[in-house]
Amino acid sequence: MKGRAPILRNTLTLLVAIVVLWQLLYWLVGDVALRSPAQTLAFTLRFVTTPQFAAHLAETAGAFGMALVLAVVIGLGIGFVLGGHRFLGEVFEPMLIALYSIPKITLYPILLLAFGLGISSKVAFGTIHGVIPIALFTINAVRNVRTVHMKTGRVMGLRPWDMVTRIVFPSALPEIFAGLRIGFSLTLIGTLLGEMFASQRGLGFLLMSAIGLHNVDLIMTLTLLLTLFAGTASVVLLAINQRLRARMSA
């Protein structure tokens, strides 16, 4: 409870500050570019009950879910292999860092040629955004496992798989989870970007359509919903990560 209290307090303080700044900005700009918090909330409550929202939400949720699973599985696999083998890590980790520095949007034409329009390209784009940070955090986490733990496992005669499941993974979990938290957010961003540029369904497509039609109510509502989802997930994952670190240091 003590660990969660500061997170909750800081989150509530941030929310209040955002709402106050939002209202002040609305008074300065007016209805041309913004809606007030009260207006946005009222429109949001009406919009989330419509079949249109349900259909686009299901499309985005499906694509994001698949992209996240792929990013986690591939990222953890790469991370454990490169983190556990020094030579492979020294060869391929710089390549991963170089790939991560490339603006992902430049890869989208290649993905469109490879997968075409539809959910496959969105899933691929989301996966590309999330997989590398998960892999890099996992590599570092595996390398930081204490040598004494590894020696103990060898003395006990543990097989490689048992070493991973009983020693490496539990010891590296807090740092791996930090990578998962970042990968979660980036995978969501990648999926939404994929919907914005090459899809006719999903919340990303709906947001781009609203921008094109200058539908301020819908723009504000979608921005609010996506921000609330991403923010809530980030806070929950941060709380879990801090709890894991506290348990490891106890």
CSV table of C-alpha atoms in Angstrom, one decimal:
chain,number,residue,atom,x,y,z
A,1,MET,CA,0.0,0.0,0.0
A,2,LYS,CA,2.8,2.4,0.8
A,3,GLY,CA,4.3,1.9,-2.6
A,4,ARG,CA,1.0,2.5,-4.4
A,5,ALA,CA,0.1,5.6,-2.5
A,6,PRO,CA,2.7,7.9,-4.1
A,7,ILE,CA,1.8,6.6,-7.6
A,8,LEU,CA,-1.9,7.2,-7.0
A,9,ARG,CA,-1.3,10.7,-5.5
A,10,ASN,CA,1.0,11.7,-8.3
A,11,THR,CA,-1.5,10.4,-10.9
A,12,LEU,CA,-4.4,12.3,-9.4
A,13,THR,CA,-2.3,15.5,-9.2
A,14,LEU,CA,-1.3,15.2,-12.8
A,15,LEU,CA,-5.0,14.6,-13.9
A,16,VAL,CA,-6.1,17.7,-12.0
A,17,ALA,CA,-3.4,19.8,-13.6
A,18,ILE,CA,-4.2,18.6,-17.1
A,19,VAL,CA,-7.9,19.4,-16.7
A,20,VAL,CA,-7.1,22.9,-15.3
A,21,LEU,CA,-4.7,23.6,-18.2
A,22,TRP,CA,-7.2,22.2,-20.7
A,23,GLN,CA,-9.9,24.5,-19.5
A,24,LEU,CA,-7.6,27.5,-19.5
A,25,LEU,CA,-6.5,26.7,-23.1
A,26,TYR,CA,-10.2,26.3,-24.1
A,27,TRP,CA,-11.0,29.8,-22.8
A,28,LEU,CA,-8.0,31.2,-24.8
A,29,VAL,CA,-8.7,29.3,-28.1
A,30,GLY,CA,-12.4,28.8,-28.1
A,31,ASP,CA,-14.6,26.3,-30.0
A,32,VAL,CA,-12.6,26.6,-33.3
A,33,ALA,CA,-9.9,24.1,-32.2
A,34,LEU,CA,-11.0,22.8,-28.8
A,35,ARG,CA,-13.9,21.6,-26.7
A,36,SER,CA,-14.0,22.1,-22.9
A,37,PRO,CA,-13.5,19.2,-20.6
A,38,ALA,CA,-17.2,19.1,-19.8
A,39,GLN,CA,-18.2,19.2,-23.5
A,40,THR,CA,-15.8,16.5,-24.3
A,41,LEU,CA,-16.9,14.3,-21.5
A,42,ALA,CA,-20.6,14.7,-22.5
A,43,PHE,CA,-19.8,13.8,-26.2
A,44,THR,CA,-17.7,10.9,-25.1
A,45,LEU,CA,-20.4,9.3,-23.0
A,46,ARG,CA,-22.7,9.4,-25.9
A,47,PHE,CA,-20.2,8.2,-28.4
A,48,VAL,CA,-19.0,5.1,-26.5
A,49,THR,CA,-22.5,3.7,-26.7
A,50,THR,CA,-22.7,3.8,-30.5
A,51,PRO,CA,-22.2,0.7,-32.7
A,52,GLN,CA,-19.7,2.8,-34.7
A,53,PHE,CA,-17.4,3.0,-31.7
A,54,ALA,CA,-17.8,-0.7,-30.8
A,55,ALA,CA,-16.8,-1.8,-34.4
A,56,HIS,CA,-13.7,0.4,-34.6
A,57,LEU,CA,-12.7,-0.4,-31.0
A,58,ALA,CA,-12.9,-4.2,-31.8
A,59,GLU,CA,-10.7,-3.7,-34.9
A,60,THR,CA,-8.0,-1.7,-33.0
A,61,ALA,CA,-8.1,-4.1,-30.0
A,62,GLY,CA,-7.6,-7.1,-32.2
A,63,ALA,CA,-4.7,-5.6,-34.2
A,64,PHE,CA,-3.1,-4.3,-31.0
A,65,GLY,CA,-3.5,-7.5,-29.1
A,66,MET,CA,-1.8,-9.5,-31.9
A,67,ALA,CA,1.0,-7.0,-32.3
A,68,LEU,CA,1.6,-6.9,-28.6
A,69,VAL,CA,1.8,-10.7,-28.3
A,70,LEU,CA,4.2,-10.9,-31.2
A,71,ALA,CA,6.4,-8.0,-29.9
A,72,VAL,CA,6.6,-9.7,-26.4
A,73,VAL,CA,7.3,-13.2,-27.7
A,74,ILE,CA,9.9,-12.1,-30.3
A,75,GLY,CA,11.4,-9.5,-28.1
A,76,LEU,CA,11.9,-11.9,-25.1
A,77,GLY,CA,13.3,-14.5,-27.4
A,78,ILE,CA,15.8,-12.2,-29.0
A,79,GLY,CA,16.7,-10.8,-25.6
A,80,PHE,CA,17.3,-14.1,-23.9
A,81,VAL,CA,19.4,-15.4,-26.8
A,82,LEU,CA,21.6,-12.3,-27.2
A,83,GLY,CA,21.8,-11.7,-23.4
A,84,GLY,CA,22.9,-15.2,-22.7
A,85,HIS,CA,25.5,-15.5,-25.5
A,86,ARG,CA,28.1,-12.8,-25.3
A,87,PHE,CA,29.4,-13.1,-28.8
A,88,LEU,CA,26.0,-13.0,-30.4
A,89,GLY,CA,25.1,-10.0,-28.2
A,90,GLU,CA,28.2,-8.1,-29.2
A,91,VAL,CA,27.4,-8.7,-32.9
A,92,PHE,CA,23.7,-8.1,-33.0
A,93,GLU,CA,22.9,-5.6,-30.2
A,94,PRO,CA,24.5,-2.7,-32.1
A,95,MET,CA,22.3,-3.6,-35.1
A,96,LEU,CA,19.2,-3.5,-32.9
A,97,ILE,CA,20.1,-0.1,-31.6
A,98,ALA,CA,20.7,1.1,-35.1
A,99,LEU,CA,17.3,-0.2,-36.3
A,100,TYR,CA,15.6,1.4,-33.3
A,101,SER,CA,17.0,4.8,-34.3
A,102,ILE,CA,15.4,4.6,-37.7
A,103,PRO,CA,12.1,6.4,-37.9
A,104,LYS,CA,9.6,3.6,-38.2
A,105,ILE,CA,7.3,5.5,-40.5
A,106,THR,CA,10.0,5.1,-43.3
A,107,LEU,CA,9.4,1.3,-43.1
A,108,TYR,CA,5.7,1.5,-43.7
A,109,PRO,CA,5.9,1.5,-47.6
A,110,ILE,CA,7.9,-1.7,-47.4
A,111,LEU,CA,5.3,-3.3,-45.0
A,112,LEU,CA,2.5,-2.3,-47.3
A,113,LEU,CA,4.2,-4.0,-50.2
A,114,ALA,CA,4.8,-7.1,-48.1
A,115,PHE,CA,1.5,-7.4,-46.3
A,116,GLY,CA,-0.9,-5.2,-48.3
A,117,LEU,CA,-3.7,-3.1,-46.9
A,118,GLY,CA,-5.5,-4.6,-43.9
A,119,ILE,CA,-4.9,-5.9,-40.4
A,120,SER,CA,-1.6,-7.7,-41.3
A,121,SER,CA,0.2,-4.4,-42.0
A,122,LYS,CA,-1.1,-2.8,-38.9
A,123,VAL,CA,0.0,-5.8,-36.8
A,124,ALA,CA,3.4,-5.7,-38.4
A,125,PHE,CA,3.8,-2.0,-37.9
A,126,GLY,CA,2.8,-2.3,-34.2
A,127,THR,CA,5.1,-5.2,-33.7
A,128,ILE,CA,8.1,-3.4,-35.2
A,129,HIS,CA,7.5,-0.4,-32.8
A,130,GLY,CA,7.4,-2.6,-29.7
A,131,VAL,CA,9.8,-5.5,-30.2
A,132,ILE,CA,13.2,-3.7,-30.2
A,133,PRO,CA,12.8,-2.0,-26.8
A,134,ILE,CA,11.6,-5.2,-25.2
A,135,ALA,CA,14.6,-7.0,-26.7
A,136,LEU,CA,17.1,-4.4,-25.5
A,137,PHE,CA,15.8,-4.3,-22.0
A,138,THR,CA,15.7,-8.1,-21.8
A,139,ILE,CA,19.3,-8.3,-23.1
A,140,ASN,CA,20.5,-6.0,-20.4
A,141,ALA,CA,18.4,-7.7,-17.7
A,142,VAL,CA,19.8,-11.1,-18.6
A,143,ARG,CA,23.4,-9.8,-18.5
A,144,ASN,CA,22.8,-8.3,-15.1
A,145,VAL,CA,21.8,-11.5,-13.4
A,146,ARG,CA,24.2,-12.1,-10.5
A,147,THR,CA,27.1,-14.4,-11.3
A,148,VAL,CA,26.6,-16.1,-7.9
A,149,HIS,CA,23.1,-17.1,-8.9
A,150,MET,CA,24.3,-18.7,-12.1
A,151,LYS,CA,27.1,-20.5,-10.4
A,152,THR,CA,24.6,-21.9,-7.8
A,153,GLY,CA,22.5,-23.2,-10.7
A,154,ARG,CA,25.4,-24.9,-12.3
A,155,VAL,CA,26.4,-26.5,-9.0
A,156,MET,CA,22.9,-27.8,-8.6
A,157,GLY,CA,23.2,-29.4,-12.0
A,158,LEU,CA,20.3,-27.5,-13.5
A,159,ARG,CA,19.6,-28.0,-17.2
A,160,PRO,CA,19.7,-24.9,-19.5
A,161,TRP,CA,15.9,-24.6,-19.6
A,162,ASP,CA,15.7,-24.9,-15.8
A,163,MET,CA,18.4,-22.2,-15.5
A,164,VAL,CA,16.3,-19.9,-17.5
A,165,THR,CA,13.0,-20.5,-15.8
A,166,ARG,CA,14.3,-20.8,-12.2
A,167,ILE,CA,17.2,-18.4,-12.1
A,168,VAL,CA,17.5,-16.1,-15.1
A,169,PHE,CA,13.9,-15.1,-15.6
A,170,PRO,CA,12.9,-14.4,-12.0
A,171,SER,CA,16.1,-12.4,-11.4
A,172,ALA,CA,15.7,-10.4,-14.6
A,173,LEU,CA,11.9,-9.9,-14.3
A,174,PRO,CA,11.8,-6.4,-12.9
A,175,GLU,CA,14.0,-5.0,-15.7
A,176,ILE,CA,12.2,-7.0,-18.3
A,177,PHE,CA,8.9,-5.6,-17.1
A,178,ALA,CA,10.3,-2.1,-17.5
A,179,GLY,CA,10.9,-3.0,-21.2
A,180,LEU,CA,7.4,-4.5,-21.5
A,181,ARG,CA,5.9,-1.2,-20.2
A,182,ILE,CA,7.7,0.8,-22.9
A,183,GLY,CA,7.0,-1.8,-25.5
A,184,PHE,CA,3.3,-1.7,-24.6
A,185,SER,CA,3.0,2.0,-25.3
A,186,LEU,CA,5.1,1.9,-28.5
A,187,THR,CA,3.1,-1.1,-29.9
A,188,LEU,CA,-0.1,0.8,-29.3
A,189,ILE,CA,1.3,3.9,-31.1
A,190,GLY,CA,2.5,1.8,-34.0
A,191,THR,CA,-0.8,0.1,-34.4
A,192,LEU,CA,-2.7,3.4,-34.4
A,193,LEU,CA,-0.2,4.9,-36.9
A,194,GLY,CA,-0.8,1.8,-39.1
A,195,GLU,CA,-4.6,2.5,-39.0
A,196,MET,CA,-4.1,6.2,-39.8
A,197,PHE,CA,-2.2,5.6,-43.0
A,198,ALA,CA,-3.4,2.3,-44.5
A,199,SER,CA,-6.7,1.2,-43.1
A,200,GLN,CA,-10.4,1.9,-43.3
A,201,ARG,CA,-11.3,0.6,-39.9
A,202,GLY,CA,-10.0,1.2,-36.4
A,203,LEU,CA,-9.7,4.1,-34.0
A,204,GLY,CA,-6.6,5.4,-35.8
A,205,PHE,CA,-8.6,5.6,-39.1
A,206,LEU,CA,-11.5,7.2,-37.3
A,207,LEU,CA,-9.2,9.8,-35.8
A,208,MET,CA,-7.7,10.6,-39.3
A,209,SER,CA,-11.2,10.9,-40.7
A,210,ALA,CA,-12.2,13.3,-37.9
A,211,ILE,CA,-9.2,15.4,-38.6
A,212,GLY,CA,-10.0,15.5,-42.3
A,213,LEU,CA,-13.6,16.6,-41.6
A,214,HIS,CA,-12.5,19.0,-38.8
A,215,ASN,CA,-14.8,17.2,-36.4
A,216,VAL,CA,-13.5,18.7,-33.2
A,217,ASP,CA,-15.8,16.8,-30.9
A,218,LEU,CA,-14.7,13.4,-32.3
A,219,ILE,CA,-11.0,14.4,-32.3
A,220,MET,CA,-11.2,15.4,-28.6
A,221,THR,CA,-13.1,12.3,-27.7
A,222,LEU,CA,-10.8,9.9,-29.4
A,223,THR,CA,-7.7,11.7,-28.0
A,224,LEU,CA,-9.2,11.5,-24.5
A,225,LEU,CA,-10.1,7.8,-24.8
A,226,LEU,CA,-6.7,6.8,-26.1
A,227,THR,CA,-4.9,8.9,-23.5
A,228,LEU,CA,-6.9,7.4,-20.7
A,229,PHE,CA,-6.3,3.9,-21.9
A,230,ALA,CA,-2.5,4.4,-22.4
A,231,GLY,CA,-2.2,6.3,-19.2
A,232,THR,CA,-4.1,3.8,-17.1
A,233,ALA,CA,-2.1,0.9,-18.5
A,234,SER,CA,1.2,2.7,-17.9
A,235,VAL,CA,0.3,3.5,-14.3
A,236,VAL,CA,-0.8,-0.2,-13.6
A,237,LEU,CA,2.4,-1.5,-15.3
A,238,LEU,CA,4.5,0.9,-13.3
A,239,ALA,CA,2.9,-0.1,-10.0
A,240,ILE,CA,3.6,-3.8,-10.9
A,241,ASN,CA,7.2,-3.0,-11.8
A,242,GLN,CA,7.8,-1.2,-8.6
A,243,ARG,CA,6.3,-4.0,-6.6
A,244,LEU,CA,8.6,-6.5,-8.4
A,245,ARG,CA,11.6,-4.4,-7.7
A,246,ALA,CA,10.7,-4.0,-4.0
A,247,ARG,CA,10.2,-7.8,-3.7
A,248,MET,CA,13.6,-8.5,-5.3
A,249,SER,CA,15.4,-6.0,-3.1
A,250,ALA,CA,13.7,-7.3,0.1
